[in-house]
Coordinates of C-alpha atoms in Angstrom, one line a residue:
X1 CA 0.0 0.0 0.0
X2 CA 1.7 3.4 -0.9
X3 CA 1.7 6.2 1.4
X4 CA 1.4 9.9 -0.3
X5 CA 4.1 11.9 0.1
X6 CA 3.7 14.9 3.0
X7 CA 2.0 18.1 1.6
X8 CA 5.1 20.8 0.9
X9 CA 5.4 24.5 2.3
X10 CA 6.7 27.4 0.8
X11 CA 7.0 30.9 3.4
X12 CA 7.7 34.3 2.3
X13 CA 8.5 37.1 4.4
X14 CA 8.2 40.7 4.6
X15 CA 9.7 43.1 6.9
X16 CA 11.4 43.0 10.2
X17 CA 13.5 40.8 12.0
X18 CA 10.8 39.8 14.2
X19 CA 8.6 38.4 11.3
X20 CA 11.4 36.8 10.3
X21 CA 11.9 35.3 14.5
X22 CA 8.1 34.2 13.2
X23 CA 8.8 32.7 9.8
X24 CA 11.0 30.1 11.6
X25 CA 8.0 29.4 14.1
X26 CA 5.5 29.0 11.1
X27 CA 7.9 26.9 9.7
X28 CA 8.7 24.8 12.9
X29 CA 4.8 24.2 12.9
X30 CA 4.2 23.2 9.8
X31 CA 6.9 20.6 9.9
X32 CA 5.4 19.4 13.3
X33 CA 2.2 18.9 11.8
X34 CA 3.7 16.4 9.1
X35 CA 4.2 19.2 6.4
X36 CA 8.0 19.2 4.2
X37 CA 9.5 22.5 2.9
X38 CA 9.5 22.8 -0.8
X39 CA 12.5 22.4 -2.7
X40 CA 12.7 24.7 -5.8
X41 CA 11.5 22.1 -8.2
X42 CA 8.4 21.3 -6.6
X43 CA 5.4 23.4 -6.7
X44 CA 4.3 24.2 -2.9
X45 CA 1.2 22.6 -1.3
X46 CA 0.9 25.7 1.3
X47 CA 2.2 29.2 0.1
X48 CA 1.9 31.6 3.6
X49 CA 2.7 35.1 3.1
X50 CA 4.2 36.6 6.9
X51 CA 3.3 40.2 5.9
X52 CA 4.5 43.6 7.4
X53 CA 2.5 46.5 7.4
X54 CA 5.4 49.0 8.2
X55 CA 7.0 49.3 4.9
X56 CA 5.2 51.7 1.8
X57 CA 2.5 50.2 -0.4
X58 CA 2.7 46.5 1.6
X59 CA -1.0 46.0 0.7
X60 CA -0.4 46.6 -3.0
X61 CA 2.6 44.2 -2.9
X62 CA 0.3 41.7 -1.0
X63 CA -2.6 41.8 -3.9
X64 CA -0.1 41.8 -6.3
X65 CA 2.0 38.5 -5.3
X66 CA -1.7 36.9 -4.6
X67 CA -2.6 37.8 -8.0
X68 CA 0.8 36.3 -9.4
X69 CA -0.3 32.9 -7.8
X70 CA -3.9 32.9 -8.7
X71 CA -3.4 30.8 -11.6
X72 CA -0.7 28.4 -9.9
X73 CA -3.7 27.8 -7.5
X74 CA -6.2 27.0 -9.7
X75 CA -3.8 24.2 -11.6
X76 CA -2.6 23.0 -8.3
X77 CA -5.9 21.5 -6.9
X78 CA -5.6 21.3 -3.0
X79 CA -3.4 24.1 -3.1
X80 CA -4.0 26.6 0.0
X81 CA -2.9 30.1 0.6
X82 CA -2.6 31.6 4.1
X83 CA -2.0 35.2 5.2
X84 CA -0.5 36.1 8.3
X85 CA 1.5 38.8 10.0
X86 CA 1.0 42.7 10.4
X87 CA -1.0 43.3 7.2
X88 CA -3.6 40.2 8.1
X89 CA -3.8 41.8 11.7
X90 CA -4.5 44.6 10.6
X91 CA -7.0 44.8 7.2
X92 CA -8.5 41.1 8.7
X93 CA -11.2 40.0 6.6
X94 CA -11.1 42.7 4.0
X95 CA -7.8 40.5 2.6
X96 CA -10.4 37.8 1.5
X97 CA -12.7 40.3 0.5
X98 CA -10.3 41.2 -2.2
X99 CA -8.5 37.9 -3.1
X100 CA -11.3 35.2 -1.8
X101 CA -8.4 32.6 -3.2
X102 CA -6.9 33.3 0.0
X103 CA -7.7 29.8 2.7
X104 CA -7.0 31.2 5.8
X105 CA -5.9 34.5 7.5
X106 CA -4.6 34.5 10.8
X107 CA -2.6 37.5 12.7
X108 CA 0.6 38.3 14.6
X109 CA -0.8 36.9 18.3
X110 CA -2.0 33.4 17.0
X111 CA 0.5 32.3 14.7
X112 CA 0.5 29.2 16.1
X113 CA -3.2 28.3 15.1
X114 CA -1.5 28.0 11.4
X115 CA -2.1 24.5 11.0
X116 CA -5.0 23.9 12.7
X117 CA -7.0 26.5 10.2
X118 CA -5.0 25.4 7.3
X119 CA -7.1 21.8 7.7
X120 CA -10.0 23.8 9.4
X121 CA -10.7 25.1 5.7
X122 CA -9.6 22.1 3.9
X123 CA -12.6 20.4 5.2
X124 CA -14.6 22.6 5.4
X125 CA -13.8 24.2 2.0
X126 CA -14.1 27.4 3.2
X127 CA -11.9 30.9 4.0
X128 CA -10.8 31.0 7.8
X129 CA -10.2 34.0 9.4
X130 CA -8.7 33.9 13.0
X131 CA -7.5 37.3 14.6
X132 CA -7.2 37.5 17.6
X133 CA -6.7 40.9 20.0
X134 CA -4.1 39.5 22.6
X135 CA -1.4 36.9 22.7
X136 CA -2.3 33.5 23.2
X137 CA 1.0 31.5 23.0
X138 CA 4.8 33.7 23.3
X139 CA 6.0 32.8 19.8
X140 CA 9.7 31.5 21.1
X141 CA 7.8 28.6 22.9
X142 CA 6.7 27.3 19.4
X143 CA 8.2 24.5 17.3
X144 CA 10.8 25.9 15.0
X145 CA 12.5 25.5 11.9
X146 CA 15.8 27.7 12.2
X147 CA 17.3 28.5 9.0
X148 CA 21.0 28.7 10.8
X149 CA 22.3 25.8 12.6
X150 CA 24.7 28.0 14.6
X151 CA 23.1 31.5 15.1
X152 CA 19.7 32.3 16.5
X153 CA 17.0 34.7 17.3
X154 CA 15.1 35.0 20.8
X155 CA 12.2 36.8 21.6
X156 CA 12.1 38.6 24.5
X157 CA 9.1 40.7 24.5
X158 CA 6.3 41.2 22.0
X159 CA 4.5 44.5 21.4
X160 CA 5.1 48.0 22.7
X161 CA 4.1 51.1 25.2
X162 CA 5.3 53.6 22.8
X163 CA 3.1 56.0 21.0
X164 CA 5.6 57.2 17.7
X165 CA 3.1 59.2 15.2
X166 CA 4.6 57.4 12.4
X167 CA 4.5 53.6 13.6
X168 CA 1.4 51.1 13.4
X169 CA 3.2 48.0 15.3
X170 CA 1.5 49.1 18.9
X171 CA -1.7 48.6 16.9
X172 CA -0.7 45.3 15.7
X173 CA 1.4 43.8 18.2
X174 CA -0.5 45.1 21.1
X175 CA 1.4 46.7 24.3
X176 CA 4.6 45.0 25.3
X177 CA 4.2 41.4 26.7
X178 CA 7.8 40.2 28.7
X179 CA 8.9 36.6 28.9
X180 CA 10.0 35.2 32.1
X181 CA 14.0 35.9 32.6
X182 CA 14.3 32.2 33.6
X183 CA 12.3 30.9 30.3
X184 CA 14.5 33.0 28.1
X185 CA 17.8 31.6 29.8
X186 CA 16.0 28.1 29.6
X187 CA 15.7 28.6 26.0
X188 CA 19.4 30.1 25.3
X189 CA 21.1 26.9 27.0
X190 CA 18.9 24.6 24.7
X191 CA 20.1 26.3 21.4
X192 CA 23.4 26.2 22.9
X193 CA 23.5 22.5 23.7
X194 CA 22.4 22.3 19.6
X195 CA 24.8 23.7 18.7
X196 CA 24.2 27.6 18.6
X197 CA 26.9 30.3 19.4
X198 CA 25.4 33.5 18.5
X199 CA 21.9 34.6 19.4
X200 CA 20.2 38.2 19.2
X201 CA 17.8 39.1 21.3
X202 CA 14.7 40.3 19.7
X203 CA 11.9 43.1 20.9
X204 CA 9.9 45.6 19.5
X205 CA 11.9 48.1 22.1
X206 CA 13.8 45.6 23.6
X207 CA 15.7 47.4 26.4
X208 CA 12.3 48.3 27.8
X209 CA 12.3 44.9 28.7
X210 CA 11.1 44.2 32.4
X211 CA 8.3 47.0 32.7
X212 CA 5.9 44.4 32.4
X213 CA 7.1 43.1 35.4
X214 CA 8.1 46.0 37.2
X215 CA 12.1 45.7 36.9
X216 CA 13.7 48.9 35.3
X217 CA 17.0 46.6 35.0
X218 CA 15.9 43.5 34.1
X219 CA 17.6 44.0 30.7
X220 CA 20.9 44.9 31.9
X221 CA 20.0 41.4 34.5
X222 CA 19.4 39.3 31.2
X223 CA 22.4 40.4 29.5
X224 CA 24.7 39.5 32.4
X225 CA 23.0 36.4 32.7
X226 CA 23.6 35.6 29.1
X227 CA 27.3 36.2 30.0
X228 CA 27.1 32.8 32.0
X229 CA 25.9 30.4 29.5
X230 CA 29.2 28.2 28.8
X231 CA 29.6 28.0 24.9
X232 CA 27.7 31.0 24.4
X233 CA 29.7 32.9 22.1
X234 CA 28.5 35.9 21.0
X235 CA 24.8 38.2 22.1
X236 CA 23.4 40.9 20.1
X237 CA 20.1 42.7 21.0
X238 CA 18.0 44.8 18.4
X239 CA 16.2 47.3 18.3
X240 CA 16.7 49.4 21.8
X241 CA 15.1 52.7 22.4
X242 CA 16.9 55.7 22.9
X243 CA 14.1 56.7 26.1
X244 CA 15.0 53.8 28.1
X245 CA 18.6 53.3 27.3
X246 CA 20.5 53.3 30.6
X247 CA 23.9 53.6 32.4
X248 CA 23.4 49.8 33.3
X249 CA 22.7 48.5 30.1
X250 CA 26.1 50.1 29.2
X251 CA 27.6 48.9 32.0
X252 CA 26.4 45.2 31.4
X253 CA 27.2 45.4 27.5
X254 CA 31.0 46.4 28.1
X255 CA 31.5 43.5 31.0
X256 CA 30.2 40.6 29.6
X257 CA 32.7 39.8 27.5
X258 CA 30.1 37.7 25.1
X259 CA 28.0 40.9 24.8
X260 CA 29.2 42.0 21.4
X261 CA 30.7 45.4 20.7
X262 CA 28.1 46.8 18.5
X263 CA 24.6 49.0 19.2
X264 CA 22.3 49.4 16.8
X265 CA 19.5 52.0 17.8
X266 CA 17.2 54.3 15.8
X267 CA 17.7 57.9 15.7
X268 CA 14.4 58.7 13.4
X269 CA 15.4 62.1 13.0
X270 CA 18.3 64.7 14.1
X271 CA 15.6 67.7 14.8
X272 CA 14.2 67.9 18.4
X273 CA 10.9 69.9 16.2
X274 CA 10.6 66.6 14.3
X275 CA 11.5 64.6 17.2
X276 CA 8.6 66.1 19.1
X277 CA 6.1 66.0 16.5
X278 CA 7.1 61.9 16.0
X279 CA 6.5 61.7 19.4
X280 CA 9.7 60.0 20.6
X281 CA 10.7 61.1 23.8
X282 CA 14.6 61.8 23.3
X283 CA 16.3 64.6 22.1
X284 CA 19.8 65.1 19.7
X285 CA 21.5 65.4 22.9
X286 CA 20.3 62.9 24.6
X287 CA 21.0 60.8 21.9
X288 CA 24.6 61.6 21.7
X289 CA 25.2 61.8 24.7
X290 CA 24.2 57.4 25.2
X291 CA 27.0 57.3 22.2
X292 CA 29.5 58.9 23.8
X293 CA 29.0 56.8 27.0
X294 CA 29.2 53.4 24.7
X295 CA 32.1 54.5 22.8
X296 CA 34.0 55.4 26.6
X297 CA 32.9 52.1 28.1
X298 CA 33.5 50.0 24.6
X299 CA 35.5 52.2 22.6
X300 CA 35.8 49.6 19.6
X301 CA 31.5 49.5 19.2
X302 CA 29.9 50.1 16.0
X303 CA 26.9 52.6 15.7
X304 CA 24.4 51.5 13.3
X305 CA 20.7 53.0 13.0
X306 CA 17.2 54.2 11.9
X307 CA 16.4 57.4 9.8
X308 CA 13.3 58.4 8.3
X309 CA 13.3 61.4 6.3
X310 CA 10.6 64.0 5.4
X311 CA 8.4 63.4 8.3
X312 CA 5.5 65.7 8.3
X313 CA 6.4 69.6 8.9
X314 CA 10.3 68.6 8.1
X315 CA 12.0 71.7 7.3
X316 CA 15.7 72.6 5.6
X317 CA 17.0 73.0 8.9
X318 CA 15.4 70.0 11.0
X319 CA 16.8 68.2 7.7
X320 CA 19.7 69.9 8.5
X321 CA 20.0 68.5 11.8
X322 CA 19.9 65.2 10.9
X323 CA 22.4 65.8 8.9
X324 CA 24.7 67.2 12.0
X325 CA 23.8 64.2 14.3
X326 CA 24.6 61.5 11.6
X327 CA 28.4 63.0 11.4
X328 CA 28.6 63.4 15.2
X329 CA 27.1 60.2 15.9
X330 CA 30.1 58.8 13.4
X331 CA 27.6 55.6 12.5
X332 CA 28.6 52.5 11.0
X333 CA 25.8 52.2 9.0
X334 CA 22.2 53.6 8.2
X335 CA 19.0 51.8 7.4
X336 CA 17.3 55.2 5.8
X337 CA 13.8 55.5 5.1
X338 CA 11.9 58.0 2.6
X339 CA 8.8 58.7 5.2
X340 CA 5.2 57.9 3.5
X341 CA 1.8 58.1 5.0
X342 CA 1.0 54.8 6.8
X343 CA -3.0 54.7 7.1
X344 CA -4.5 54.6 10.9
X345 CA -1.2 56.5 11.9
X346 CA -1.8 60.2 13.5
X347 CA 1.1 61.3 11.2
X348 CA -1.0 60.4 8.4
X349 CA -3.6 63.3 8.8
X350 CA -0.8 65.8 9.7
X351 CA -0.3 69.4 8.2
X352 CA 2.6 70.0 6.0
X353 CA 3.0 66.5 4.3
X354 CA 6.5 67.1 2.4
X355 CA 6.1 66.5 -1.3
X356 CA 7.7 63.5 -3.2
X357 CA 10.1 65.4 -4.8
X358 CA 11.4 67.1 -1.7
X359 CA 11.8 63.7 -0.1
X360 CA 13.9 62.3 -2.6
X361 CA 16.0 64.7 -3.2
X362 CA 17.0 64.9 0.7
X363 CA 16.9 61.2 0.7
X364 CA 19.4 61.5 -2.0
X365 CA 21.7 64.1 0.0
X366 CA 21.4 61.9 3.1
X367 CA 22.1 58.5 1.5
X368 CA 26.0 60.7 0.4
X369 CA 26.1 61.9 4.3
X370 CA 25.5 58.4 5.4
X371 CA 27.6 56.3 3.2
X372 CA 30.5 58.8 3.1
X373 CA 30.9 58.8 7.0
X374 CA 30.5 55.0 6.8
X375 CA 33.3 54.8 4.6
X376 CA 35.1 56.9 7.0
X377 CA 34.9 54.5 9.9
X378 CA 35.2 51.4 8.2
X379 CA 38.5 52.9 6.8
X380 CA 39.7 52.9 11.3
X381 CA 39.8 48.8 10.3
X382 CA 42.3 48.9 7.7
X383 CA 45.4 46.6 9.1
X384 CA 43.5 45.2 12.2
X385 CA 43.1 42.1 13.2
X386 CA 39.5 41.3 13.6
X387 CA 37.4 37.9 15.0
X388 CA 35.3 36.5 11.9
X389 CA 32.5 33.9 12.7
X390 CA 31.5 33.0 9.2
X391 CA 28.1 32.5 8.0
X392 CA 26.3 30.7 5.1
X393 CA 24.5 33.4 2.9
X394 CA 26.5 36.8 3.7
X395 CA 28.4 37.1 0.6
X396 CA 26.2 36.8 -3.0
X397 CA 29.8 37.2 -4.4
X398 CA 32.0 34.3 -2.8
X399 CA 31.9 31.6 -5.1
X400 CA 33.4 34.0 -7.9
X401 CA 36.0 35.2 -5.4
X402 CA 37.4 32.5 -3.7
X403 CA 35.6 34.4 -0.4
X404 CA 33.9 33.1 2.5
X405 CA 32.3 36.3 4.3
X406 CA 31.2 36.7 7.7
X407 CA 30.4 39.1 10.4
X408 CA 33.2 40.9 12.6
X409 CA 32.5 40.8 16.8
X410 CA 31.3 44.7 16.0
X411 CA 29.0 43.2 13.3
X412 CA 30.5 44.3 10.2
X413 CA 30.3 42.3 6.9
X414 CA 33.7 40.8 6.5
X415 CA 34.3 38.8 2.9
X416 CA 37.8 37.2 3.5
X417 CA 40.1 35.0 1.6
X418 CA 40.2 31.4 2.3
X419 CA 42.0 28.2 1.5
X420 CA 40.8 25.7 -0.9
X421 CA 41.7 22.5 1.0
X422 CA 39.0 21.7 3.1
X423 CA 41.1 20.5 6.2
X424 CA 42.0 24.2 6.2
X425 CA 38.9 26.4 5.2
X426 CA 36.6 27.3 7.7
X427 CA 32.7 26.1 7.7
X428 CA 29.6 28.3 8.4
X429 CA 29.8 28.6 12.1
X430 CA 33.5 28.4 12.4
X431 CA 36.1 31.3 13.8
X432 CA 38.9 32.4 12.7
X433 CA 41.4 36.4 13.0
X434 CA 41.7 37.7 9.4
X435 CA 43.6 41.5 8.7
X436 CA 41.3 44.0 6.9
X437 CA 42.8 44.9 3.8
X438 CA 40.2 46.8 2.0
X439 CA 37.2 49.1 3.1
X440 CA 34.4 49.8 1.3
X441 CA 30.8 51.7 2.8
X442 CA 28.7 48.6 3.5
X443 CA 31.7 45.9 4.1
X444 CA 35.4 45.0 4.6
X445 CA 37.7 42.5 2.8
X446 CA 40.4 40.6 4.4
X447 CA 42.7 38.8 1.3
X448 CA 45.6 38.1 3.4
X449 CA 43.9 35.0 4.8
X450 CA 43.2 33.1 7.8
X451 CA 45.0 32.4 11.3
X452 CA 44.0 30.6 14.3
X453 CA 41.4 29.0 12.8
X454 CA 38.9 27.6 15.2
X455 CA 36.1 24.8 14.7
X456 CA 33.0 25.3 17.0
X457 CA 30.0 23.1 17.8
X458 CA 28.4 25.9 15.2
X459 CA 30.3 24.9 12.5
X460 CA 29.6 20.9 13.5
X461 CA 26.6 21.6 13.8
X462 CA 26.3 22.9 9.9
X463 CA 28.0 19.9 8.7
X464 CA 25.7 17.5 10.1
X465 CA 22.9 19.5 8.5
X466 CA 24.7 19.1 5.6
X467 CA 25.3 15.6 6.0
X468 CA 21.9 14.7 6.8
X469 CA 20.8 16.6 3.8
X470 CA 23.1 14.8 1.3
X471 CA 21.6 11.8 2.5
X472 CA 18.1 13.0 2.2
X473 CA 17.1 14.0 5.4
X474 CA 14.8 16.7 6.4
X475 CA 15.6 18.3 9.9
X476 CA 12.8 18.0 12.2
X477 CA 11.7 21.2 14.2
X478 CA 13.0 22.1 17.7
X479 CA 9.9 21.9 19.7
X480 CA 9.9 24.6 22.3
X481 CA 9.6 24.4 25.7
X482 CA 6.3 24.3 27.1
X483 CA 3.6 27.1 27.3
X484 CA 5.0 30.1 29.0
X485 CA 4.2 31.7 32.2
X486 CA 3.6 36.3 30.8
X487 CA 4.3 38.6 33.1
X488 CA 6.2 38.7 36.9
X489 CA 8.6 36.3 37.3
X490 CA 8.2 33.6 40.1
X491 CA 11.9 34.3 41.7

């Protein structure tokens, strides 16, 4: 008697790290219910769209990519399409309204219902919408399928307290929800024992964490905690907010010596008028002044950070501004944003929307700013030594250049020359010093080779993925651990 092969998955993700921190969930529960990710030559049973609502035009993307796989769907019979994420949360069942293709539609706090309404509409043949207005189940306690074998993200908290004019997550993700500290730690020493060395703590404002629960340093607490964990190499955080950024956090960051040199945190915009009117409760000099204190404690850090520009009522001179704080603040790096009107947002309806044209052309102005002062610090690496943990995916250019890239302790792309012989080349996941010949605005390249190569349980682990995979095995999800207690901690 044959048995039919599993039914296939395919996920595609828009957005932020944190929908990407839920990709892997979806994933993880799809495979625990029996379902097999699809390889590039098979058509996908399941296509679920993890949408963001953030980013300009998302909708029209959305109805655009379900239009593309109307007619796959209709060839493919049993074919089902789910959306999920920011977008489903927040347009609900008006997404069905305009593609009634779509199966099932579910939103950012019941992600984990995925596979029960996938088969909920299969029998029923029938859309199901599921959204629901709190969260149900802390999404790092789901089963997972983690694309890396040695690097991970762990959510902390979900949602946020903060009231910016331009954002729409607090609507979506609901005020902040903490994790237990010990459920957290419980989960870091289980990726460990797997075979992870780097993870990043995830939040909406993640050094926030703790109000929940009443403990102003709980952050700085989970950090040093994280310091600990034997075999934990290397802990990022992202993205903290400037307003609750404090001398402890600093503190913790510069003596845990597996607390990695680097900071990325948003600035939004240089001008305290614009500053005021986005509603975020910092000012320039505030701001500076948390750099300076990292660079004194940790004077090797990398800056990186968050700039919209043309917010409502934006000026020359608040554009100006920016301008002064990005040279000051001597970032690393810039992920810069042209601002557009994001429906249900109060900046939406406010006077003195900049015009398209202005926008650009400052956009334009500010990308030269950014990338020229980039360049400048990257150029401070030339002739160091720096500690590469090499990754699988970070350089589209390696196969032509006999490169393997990877990211410096301060985070920076590195793309460095390696041997051929395998005894001596490195593996995703492994470490090894390299000298930085060569900087460029977005990375460094190190073609003088390797030394003191070092093999980790990261790189290991990679191989055995790779092993398993050669012979035809499909890794299983990591199923979490348990249901989660939200809000004080017991101890």
């Amino acid at each position: 008697m044959s048995t039919a092969p599993p039914r296939t998955y395919q996920i595609r993700t828009y957005g932020c790290q944190m929908n990407v921190h839920d990709s892997e969930r979806l994933s993880g529960l799809l495979e625990d219910a029996g379902y097999r990710r699809a390889g590039d030559e098979h058509q996908a049973d399941v296509v679920v769209f993890n949408t963001c609502a953030v980013r300009e035009n998302a909708d029209n993307r959305l109805y655009g990519s379900l239009g593309h796989l109307l007619p796959t769907k209709k060839a493919h019979p049993g074919m089902q399409i789910a959306v999920g994420g920011c977008l489903a949360q927040k347009d609900q069942h008006s997404i069905v309204e305009k593609a009634p293709w779509v199966d099932v539609v579910f939103g950012t706090h019941n992600i984990g219902s995925l596979p029960v309404l996938l088969e909920r509409a299969r029998i029923a043949d029938e859309a199901q919408v599921e959204i629901k207005e709190s969260l149900e189940t802390f999404p790092s306690t789901l089963p997972t399928r983690r694309d890396s074998p040695y690097a991970a993200w762990v959510s902390i908290s979900v949602g946020c307290n903060n009231t910016c004019t331009f954002c729409i997550v607090p609507a979506l993700r609901g005020k902040e929800t903490d994790r237990r500290p010990g459920e957290i730690l419980a989960e870091v020493r289980a990726l460990v024992a797997e075979g992870v060395q780097e993870i990043t703590l995830l939040g909406q404002n993640v050094n926030a964490y703790g109000v929940e629960f009443g403990d102003r340093a709980a952050f700085a607490k989970l950090l040093r905690a994280c310091g600990e964990i034997e075999g934990l190499d290397r802990v990022r955080f992202t993205s903290p907010h400037p307003k609750d950024f404090t001398d402890d956090v600093i503190a913790a960051m510069a003596e845990t010596s597996n607390v990695m040199p680097q900071l990325h945190m948003p600035l939004q915009s240089g001008s305290d008028a614009v500053l005021r009117r986005m509603r975020r409760s910092y000012r320039s000099e505030r701001y500076l002044g948390i750099i300076d204190k990292v660079r004194a404690a940790m004077p090797e850090a990398a800056i990186t950070t968050d700039i919209i520009v043309g917010f409502p009522g934006e000026t020359e001179q608040d554009f100006q501004a920016t301008v002064d704080v990005v040279k000051a603040a001597r970032f690393a790096g810039s992920f810069t944003f042209q601002y557009s009107i994001r429906p249900g947002t109060p900046a939406a309806t406010m006077p003195d929307q900049v015009s398209k044209p202005v926008v650009q052309e400052r956009y334009e102005r500010l990308i030269e700013v950014v990338e020229d002062v980039a360049w400048t610090e990257n150029k401070t690496q030339l002739g160091r030594t720096v500690e590469v943990m090499f990754a699988e995916g970070e350089g589209r250019k390696d196969a032509a250049t006999a490169r393997l890239s990877g990211r410096a302790r301060d985070n920076r792309l590195v793309h460095v020359a390696v041997p051929e012989d395998p005894e001596l080349r490195p593996r995703p996941g492994d470490v090894a010093d390299a000298v930085i010949t060569y900087a460029a605005p977005h990375h460094l390249t190190a073609d003088d080779g390797i030394t003191g190569l070092r093999r980790t349980r990261g790189g290991d682990a990679w191989a055995a993925r790779q092993a398993r995979a050669a012979d035809g095995v499909t890794d299983r999800p990591v199923v979490g651990l348990g249901m989660p207690g939200i809000g004080a901690p017991s101890s």
